Short mmCIF file of C-alpha atoms and ligand atoms in Angstrom, two decimals:
data_model
loop_
_atom_site.label_atom_id
_atom_site.label_comp_id
_atom_site.label_asym_id
_atom_site.label_seq_id
_atom_site.Cartn_x
_atom_site.Cartn_y
_atom_site.Cartn_z
CA MET A 1002 -103.41 -3.25 -159.74
CA LYS A 1003 -106.80 -5.39 -159.73
CA ILE A 1004 -109.83 -4.28 -160.64
CA ILE A 1005 -113.03 -5.72 -158.93
CA VAL A 1006 -116.34 -4.91 -160.65
CA ALA A 1007 -119.50 -4.77 -158.89
CA LYS A 1008 -123.36 -6.01 -159.65
CA ASN A 1009 -124.21 -2.44 -157.28
CA TYR A 1010 -123.19 0.17 -155.05
CA ARG A 1011 -124.97 -1.97 -152.99
CA GLU A 1012 -121.55 -4.90 -154.15
CA MET A 1013 -119.12 -2.14 -154.44
CA SER A 1014 -119.67 -1.37 -150.87
CA LYS A 1015 -120.00 -4.76 -149.36
CA ILE A 1016 -116.48 -6.00 -151.46
CA ALA A 1017 -114.75 -2.57 -150.28
CA ALA A 1018 -116.22 -2.34 -146.39
CA ASP A 1019 -114.74 -6.52 -146.20
CA LEU A 1020 -111.07 -5.87 -147.21
CA VAL A 1021 -111.40 -3.11 -144.77
CA VAL A 1022 -111.99 -5.71 -141.67
CA ARG A 1023 -109.91 -8.26 -143.11
CA GLN A 1024 -107.16 -5.36 -142.64
CA ILE A 1025 -107.81 -4.69 -139.39
CA LYS A 1026 -107.78 -8.33 -138.40
CA ARG A 1027 -105.30 -8.56 -140.54
CA LYS A 1028 -103.56 -5.47 -138.44
CA PRO A 1029 -104.75 -4.46 -134.76
CA ALA A 1030 -103.64 -0.89 -134.47
CA SER A 1031 -104.30 -1.10 -138.92
CA VAL A 1032 -104.00 3.41 -139.84
CA LEU A 1033 -106.97 3.84 -142.14
CA GLY A 1034 -106.57 6.64 -144.49
CA LEU A 1035 -111.17 7.88 -145.14
CA ALA A 1036 -112.89 9.71 -147.72
CA THR A 1037 -115.83 12.11 -147.69
CA GLY A 1038 -118.48 11.78 -150.67
CA HIS A 1039 -120.73 9.54 -151.47
CA THR A 1040 -119.45 6.67 -152.77
CA PRO A 1041 -118.30 5.25 -149.68
CA PHE A 1042 -121.26 6.04 -147.78
CA GLU A 1043 -122.11 2.63 -147.33
CA LEU A 1044 -118.70 1.73 -146.77
CA TYR A 1045 -119.38 3.48 -143.79
CA ASP A 1046 -123.10 2.02 -143.22
CA ASP A 1047 -121.29 -1.71 -143.00
CA LEU A 1048 -118.33 -1.34 -141.14
CA VAL A 1049 -120.79 0.49 -137.90
CA GLN A 1050 -122.99 -2.75 -139.32
CA ALA A 1051 -119.04 -4.67 -138.83
CA TYR A 1052 -118.44 -3.66 -135.53
CA ARG A 1053 -122.76 -3.86 -134.19
CA ARG A 1054 -122.35 -7.37 -134.69
CA GLY A 1055 -118.38 -8.18 -133.01
CA LYS A 1056 -117.16 -8.67 -135.85
CA VAL A 1057 -113.74 -5.88 -135.95
CA SER A 1058 -113.25 -3.60 -133.20
CA PHE A 1059 -111.67 -0.16 -134.01
CA LYS A 1060 -110.03 0.32 -131.04
CA LYS A 1061 -106.64 0.88 -132.41
CA VAL A 1062 -107.12 2.23 -135.52
CA LYS A 1063 -106.13 5.17 -136.41
CA THR A 1064 -107.94 7.30 -138.92
CA PHE A 1065 -106.81 10.09 -141.63
CA ASN A 1066 -108.91 12.19 -143.71
CA LEU A 1067 -108.21 13.23 -146.78
CA ASP A 1068 -109.45 16.46 -147.29
CA GLU A 1069 -111.85 19.61 -145.48
CA TYR A 1070 -112.97 22.55 -146.54
CA ALA A 1071 -111.17 25.19 -145.71
CA GLY A 1072 -112.64 27.70 -143.04
CA LEU A 1073 -114.89 24.89 -141.92
CA GLY A 1074 -114.84 23.05 -138.61
CA GLU A 1075 -116.85 20.14 -137.53
CA ASN A 1076 -119.99 21.62 -135.80
CA ASN A 1077 -120.67 22.93 -139.65
CA ARG A 1078 -122.69 20.40 -140.94
CA SER A 1079 -121.87 20.56 -144.18
CA SER A 1080 -117.83 19.71 -143.13
CA CYS A 1081 -115.83 16.23 -143.79
CA HIS A 1082 -115.55 15.83 -140.21
CA TYR A 1083 -119.07 16.95 -139.49
CA TYR A 1084 -119.60 13.82 -142.36
CA MET A 1085 -117.31 10.88 -139.94
CA LYS A 1086 -118.52 12.22 -137.43
CA ASN A 1087 -121.32 11.13 -138.24
CA LYS A 1088 -121.60 8.60 -140.60
CA PHE A 1089 -118.82 6.93 -138.65
CA PHE A 1090 -116.82 8.10 -135.84
CA LYS A 1091 -119.33 8.04 -132.68
CA LYS A 1092 -120.83 4.58 -133.92
CA VAL A 1093 -117.90 2.34 -133.81
CA ASP A 1094 -115.54 2.60 -130.83
CA LEU A 1095 -112.40 4.21 -132.22
CA SER A 1096 -110.75 6.26 -129.62
CA LYS A 1097 -110.94 10.37 -130.24
CA LYS A 1098 -107.31 10.72 -129.61
CA ASN A 1099 -107.31 8.68 -133.03
CA ILE A 1100 -109.22 10.35 -135.34
CA PHE A 1101 -107.62 12.81 -137.30
CA ILE A 1102 -109.02 15.82 -140.00
CA PRO A 1103 -107.62 18.74 -141.69
CA ASP A 1104 -108.67 21.49 -139.10
CA GLY A 1105 -110.20 23.82 -141.39
CA ARG A 1106 -110.45 26.30 -138.98
CA ALA A 1107 -106.89 26.47 -137.72
CA ALA A 1108 -105.36 30.23 -138.35
CA ASP A 1109 -102.76 29.28 -139.73
CA LEU A 1110 -103.42 26.69 -143.01
CA LYS A 1111 -99.75 25.96 -143.99
CA LYS A 1112 -98.43 25.14 -140.82
CA GLU A 1113 -101.68 22.50 -139.99
CA CYS A 1114 -100.37 21.30 -143.60
CA ALA A 1115 -97.33 20.47 -142.48
CA ALA A 1116 -98.19 19.02 -139.16
CA TYR A 1117 -100.52 17.22 -140.66
CA GLU A 1118 -97.91 15.36 -142.76
CA ARG A 1119 -95.84 14.79 -139.28
CA LYS A 1120 -98.81 12.90 -137.23
CA ILE A 1121 -99.57 10.41 -140.25
CA ARG A 1122 -95.61 10.41 -140.78
CA ARG A 1123 -95.14 9.62 -136.43
CA ALA A 1124 -98.24 7.16 -137.06
CA GLY A 1125 -96.69 4.77 -139.15
CA GLY A 1126 -97.59 6.22 -142.14
CA VAL A 1127 -101.32 5.19 -143.88
CA ASP A 1128 -102.15 0.61 -144.01
CA LEU A 1129 -104.46 1.40 -146.25
CA GLN A 1130 -106.10 4.61 -148.33
CA ILE A 1131 -109.67 4.88 -149.31
CA LEU A 1132 -110.34 7.06 -152.37
CA GLY A 1133 -113.85 8.15 -154.25
CA ILE A 1134 -112.48 9.82 -157.77
CA GLY A 1135 -114.26 12.80 -158.50
CA LEU A 1136 -116.01 13.78 -161.83
CA ASP A 1137 -112.72 16.01 -162.97
CA GLY A 1138 -109.93 13.10 -162.09
CA HIS A 1139 -109.87 14.60 -158.29
CA ILE A 1140 -108.26 12.73 -155.48
CA GLY A 1141 -109.10 14.49 -152.08
CA PHE A 1142 -109.07 17.23 -154.08
CA ASN A 1143 -106.01 17.46 -155.78
CA GLU A 1144 -107.77 18.62 -159.30
CA PRO A 1145 -106.55 18.46 -162.34
CA GLY A 1146 -102.00 19.71 -161.72
CA SER A 1147 -102.15 18.80 -159.40
CA ASN A 1148 -98.47 17.75 -159.03
CA PHE A 1149 -98.16 13.89 -158.22
CA SER A 1150 -95.87 14.74 -155.49
CA SER A 1151 -97.43 16.74 -153.48
CA LYS A 1152 -98.02 16.99 -150.07
CA THR A 1153 -100.92 18.11 -147.65
CA ARG A 1154 -101.19 21.35 -148.85
CA LEU A 1155 -104.14 24.41 -148.96
CA VAL A 1156 -105.57 23.76 -152.91
CA LYS A 1157 -108.31 26.21 -155.40
CA LEU A 1158 -110.82 24.16 -155.43
CA ALA A 1159 -111.77 23.91 -159.22
CA GLU A 1160 -115.25 25.48 -160.27
CA SER A 1161 -116.75 21.86 -160.99
CA THR A 1162 -115.31 20.42 -157.96
CA ARG A 1163 -117.81 22.95 -156.46
CA ARG A 1164 -121.19 22.77 -158.20
CA ALA A 1165 -121.00 19.26 -157.37
CA ASN A 1166 -120.58 19.71 -154.33
CA ALA A 1167 -122.91 22.40 -153.78
CA LYS A 1168 -125.51 19.33 -152.55
CA TYR A 1169 -124.34 19.94 -149.12
CA PHE A 1170 -123.81 23.37 -148.26
CA GLY A 1171 -127.65 24.73 -150.37
CA GLY A 1172 -125.72 26.49 -153.26
CA ARG A 1173 -122.54 27.06 -154.83
CA ALA A 1174 -122.27 30.77 -154.01
CA LEU A 1175 -122.01 28.35 -150.23
CA VAL A 1176 -119.03 25.94 -151.34
CA PRO A 1177 -115.85 26.96 -150.28
CA GLN A 1178 -113.04 28.20 -152.52
CA SER A 1179 -110.12 26.22 -150.98
CA ALA A 1180 -109.69 23.13 -149.00
CA VAL A 1181 -107.15 21.48 -146.92
CA THR A 1182 -106.15 17.82 -149.22
CA MET A 1183 -103.61 15.44 -148.44
CA GLY A 1184 -101.63 15.99 -152.09
CA LEU A 1185 -100.86 12.74 -155.13
CA GLY A 1186 -97.81 11.50 -152.73
CA THR A 1187 -99.48 11.74 -149.38
CA ILE A 1188 -102.00 9.26 -151.21
CA LEU A 1189 -98.30 7.41 -152.67
CA LYS A 1190 -96.91 6.55 -149.50
CA ALA A 1191 -99.65 4.68 -148.48
CA LYS A 1192 -98.81 0.52 -147.66
CA LYS A 1193 -102.34 0.03 -149.91
CA VAL A 1194 -105.35 1.86 -151.69
CA ILE A 1195 -108.42 0.92 -152.66
CA LEU A 1196 -109.68 3.35 -155.74
CA LEU A 1197 -114.22 3.83 -155.15
CA ALA A 1198 -116.18 4.48 -158.48
CA SER A 1199 -120.60 4.18 -158.75
CA GLY A 1200 -122.56 5.32 -161.20
CA ARG A 1201 -122.60 6.39 -164.94
CA GLU A 1202 -121.63 9.58 -164.00
CA LYS A 1203 -118.03 8.50 -163.38
CA ALA A 1204 -118.21 6.11 -165.86
CA ALA A 1205 -115.84 8.42 -168.05
CA ILE A 1206 -113.37 9.73 -165.30
CA VAL A 1207 -113.51 5.93 -164.70
CA LYS A 1208 -112.25 5.62 -168.08
CA LEU A 1209 -109.54 7.91 -168.96
CA THR A 1210 -108.13 7.43 -165.40
CA LEU A 1211 -107.51 3.82 -166.36
CA ARG A 1212 -106.82 3.27 -169.37
CA GLY A 1213 -105.82 6.97 -170.72
CA LYS A 1214 -102.80 8.94 -169.72
CA ALA A 1215 -101.37 8.74 -166.44
CA ASP A 1216 -100.64 12.19 -166.56
CA LYS A 1217 -101.75 15.21 -163.86
CA ILE A 1218 -104.17 16.69 -166.94
CA THR A 1219 -106.22 13.09 -164.78
CA PRO A 1220 -104.91 13.06 -160.95
CA ALA A 1221 -105.77 9.92 -159.49
CA SER A 1222 -104.05 8.07 -162.83
CA VAL A 1223 -101.41 8.90 -159.86
CA LEU A 1224 -102.53 5.33 -158.78
CA ARG A 1225 -100.90 3.37 -161.17
CA LYS A 1226 -97.80 3.56 -160.18
CA HIS A 1227 -98.98 2.64 -156.90
CA PRO A 1228 -98.30 -1.46 -156.49
CA GLN A 1229 -101.70 -1.73 -154.33
CA VAL A 1230 -104.20 -0.28 -155.70
CA THR A 1231 -107.86 -1.86 -155.38
CA VAL A 1232 -110.00 -0.29 -158.38
CA ILE A 1233 -113.85 -1.32 -156.85
CA LEU A 1234 -116.67 -0.52 -159.18
CA ASP A 1235 -119.68 -1.27 -160.24
CA LYS A 1236 -121.01 -2.13 -163.64
CA THR A 1237 -122.28 1.48 -164.93
CA ALA A 1238 -118.57 3.07 -164.26
CA ALA A 1239 -117.19 0.48 -165.53
CA GLU A 1240 -119.24 0.43 -168.41
CA LEU A 1241 -116.44 1.83 -171.02
CA ILE A 1242 -113.55 -0.13 -170.25
CA LYS A 1243 -112.95 -3.99 -171.27
CA LEU A 1244 -111.29 -6.31 -169.12
CA PRO A 1245 -110.40 -8.98 -169.56
CA LYS A 1246 -113.22 -11.64 -169.33
C1 GLP B 884 -115.15 15.58 -152.99
C2 GLP B 884 -114.40 14.91 -152.01
C3 GLP B 884 -113.36 13.11 -152.48
C4 GLP B 884 -114.34 12.43 -153.06
C5 GLP B 884 -115.27 13.33 -154.46
C6 GLP B 884 -116.31 12.62 -155.10
O1 GLP B 884 -114.54 16.35 -154.34
N1 GLP B 884 -113.07 15.44 -151.24
O2 GLP B 884 -113.05 12.60 -151.30
O3 GLP B 884 -113.91 11.11 -154.01
O4 GLP B 884 -115.29 14.04 -154.61
O5 GLP B 884 -117.52 12.53 -154.67
P1 GLP B 884 -118.66 11.59 -154.07
O6 GLP B 884 -118.64 10.22 -153.78
O7 GLP B 884 -119.58 12.28 -153.86
O8 GLP B 884 -119.04 11.97 -156.34
#
């Protein structure tokens, strides 16, 4: 596990964007695993900039998003799909047929989850997975207690997650109770992973993830079992971990 401590959020985003661009240059038909949330916000801005400057093309790239709220579709402003569409998809040359996000409005969500796993497999698996981390250590929407071998599935959201994400919904009561998420086992299968964390409020969970016990209580600790993880932290998110000089 490689740990990079960036000066600030700006630098963290830039380092991550450079790694994504490098991946696509090496393999133009890369399969990217994408995350939403505040953390990768400027990473997407940087990727859009890189595309506009002609440094990268997403023409052959496929993307698979980690998760979606149950019941929400792409036109709902609080959905992951809406976020991705406005923040990234419509600003680059990705082909619509190469964009995959679980459909939170599917009539049969169980079937939707199984189909999503198949689509990832058929695409050859994720080459590079981008992750943020929740305050309780969730990645995707894999809350504490999730099995390390779990697959894409319907999950109940922790109250702390609903509280943290209330800002995207105009109040906690409006946050759905459940979501579809890639599983921890699904995430572990990605060939490479980038985990991002920014801000002092993430410092404790970053410490637990990287230095605590690797178990179900801290879902992100599953990444310690992965051979190719790059953790990119800003200074404040890294302030509770000791790093070799
Ligand atoms: C959300 C998402 C995650 C995200 C995390 C952190 O609930 N499901 O994919 O990484 O929580 O969010 P943020 O980056 O806004 O702190």
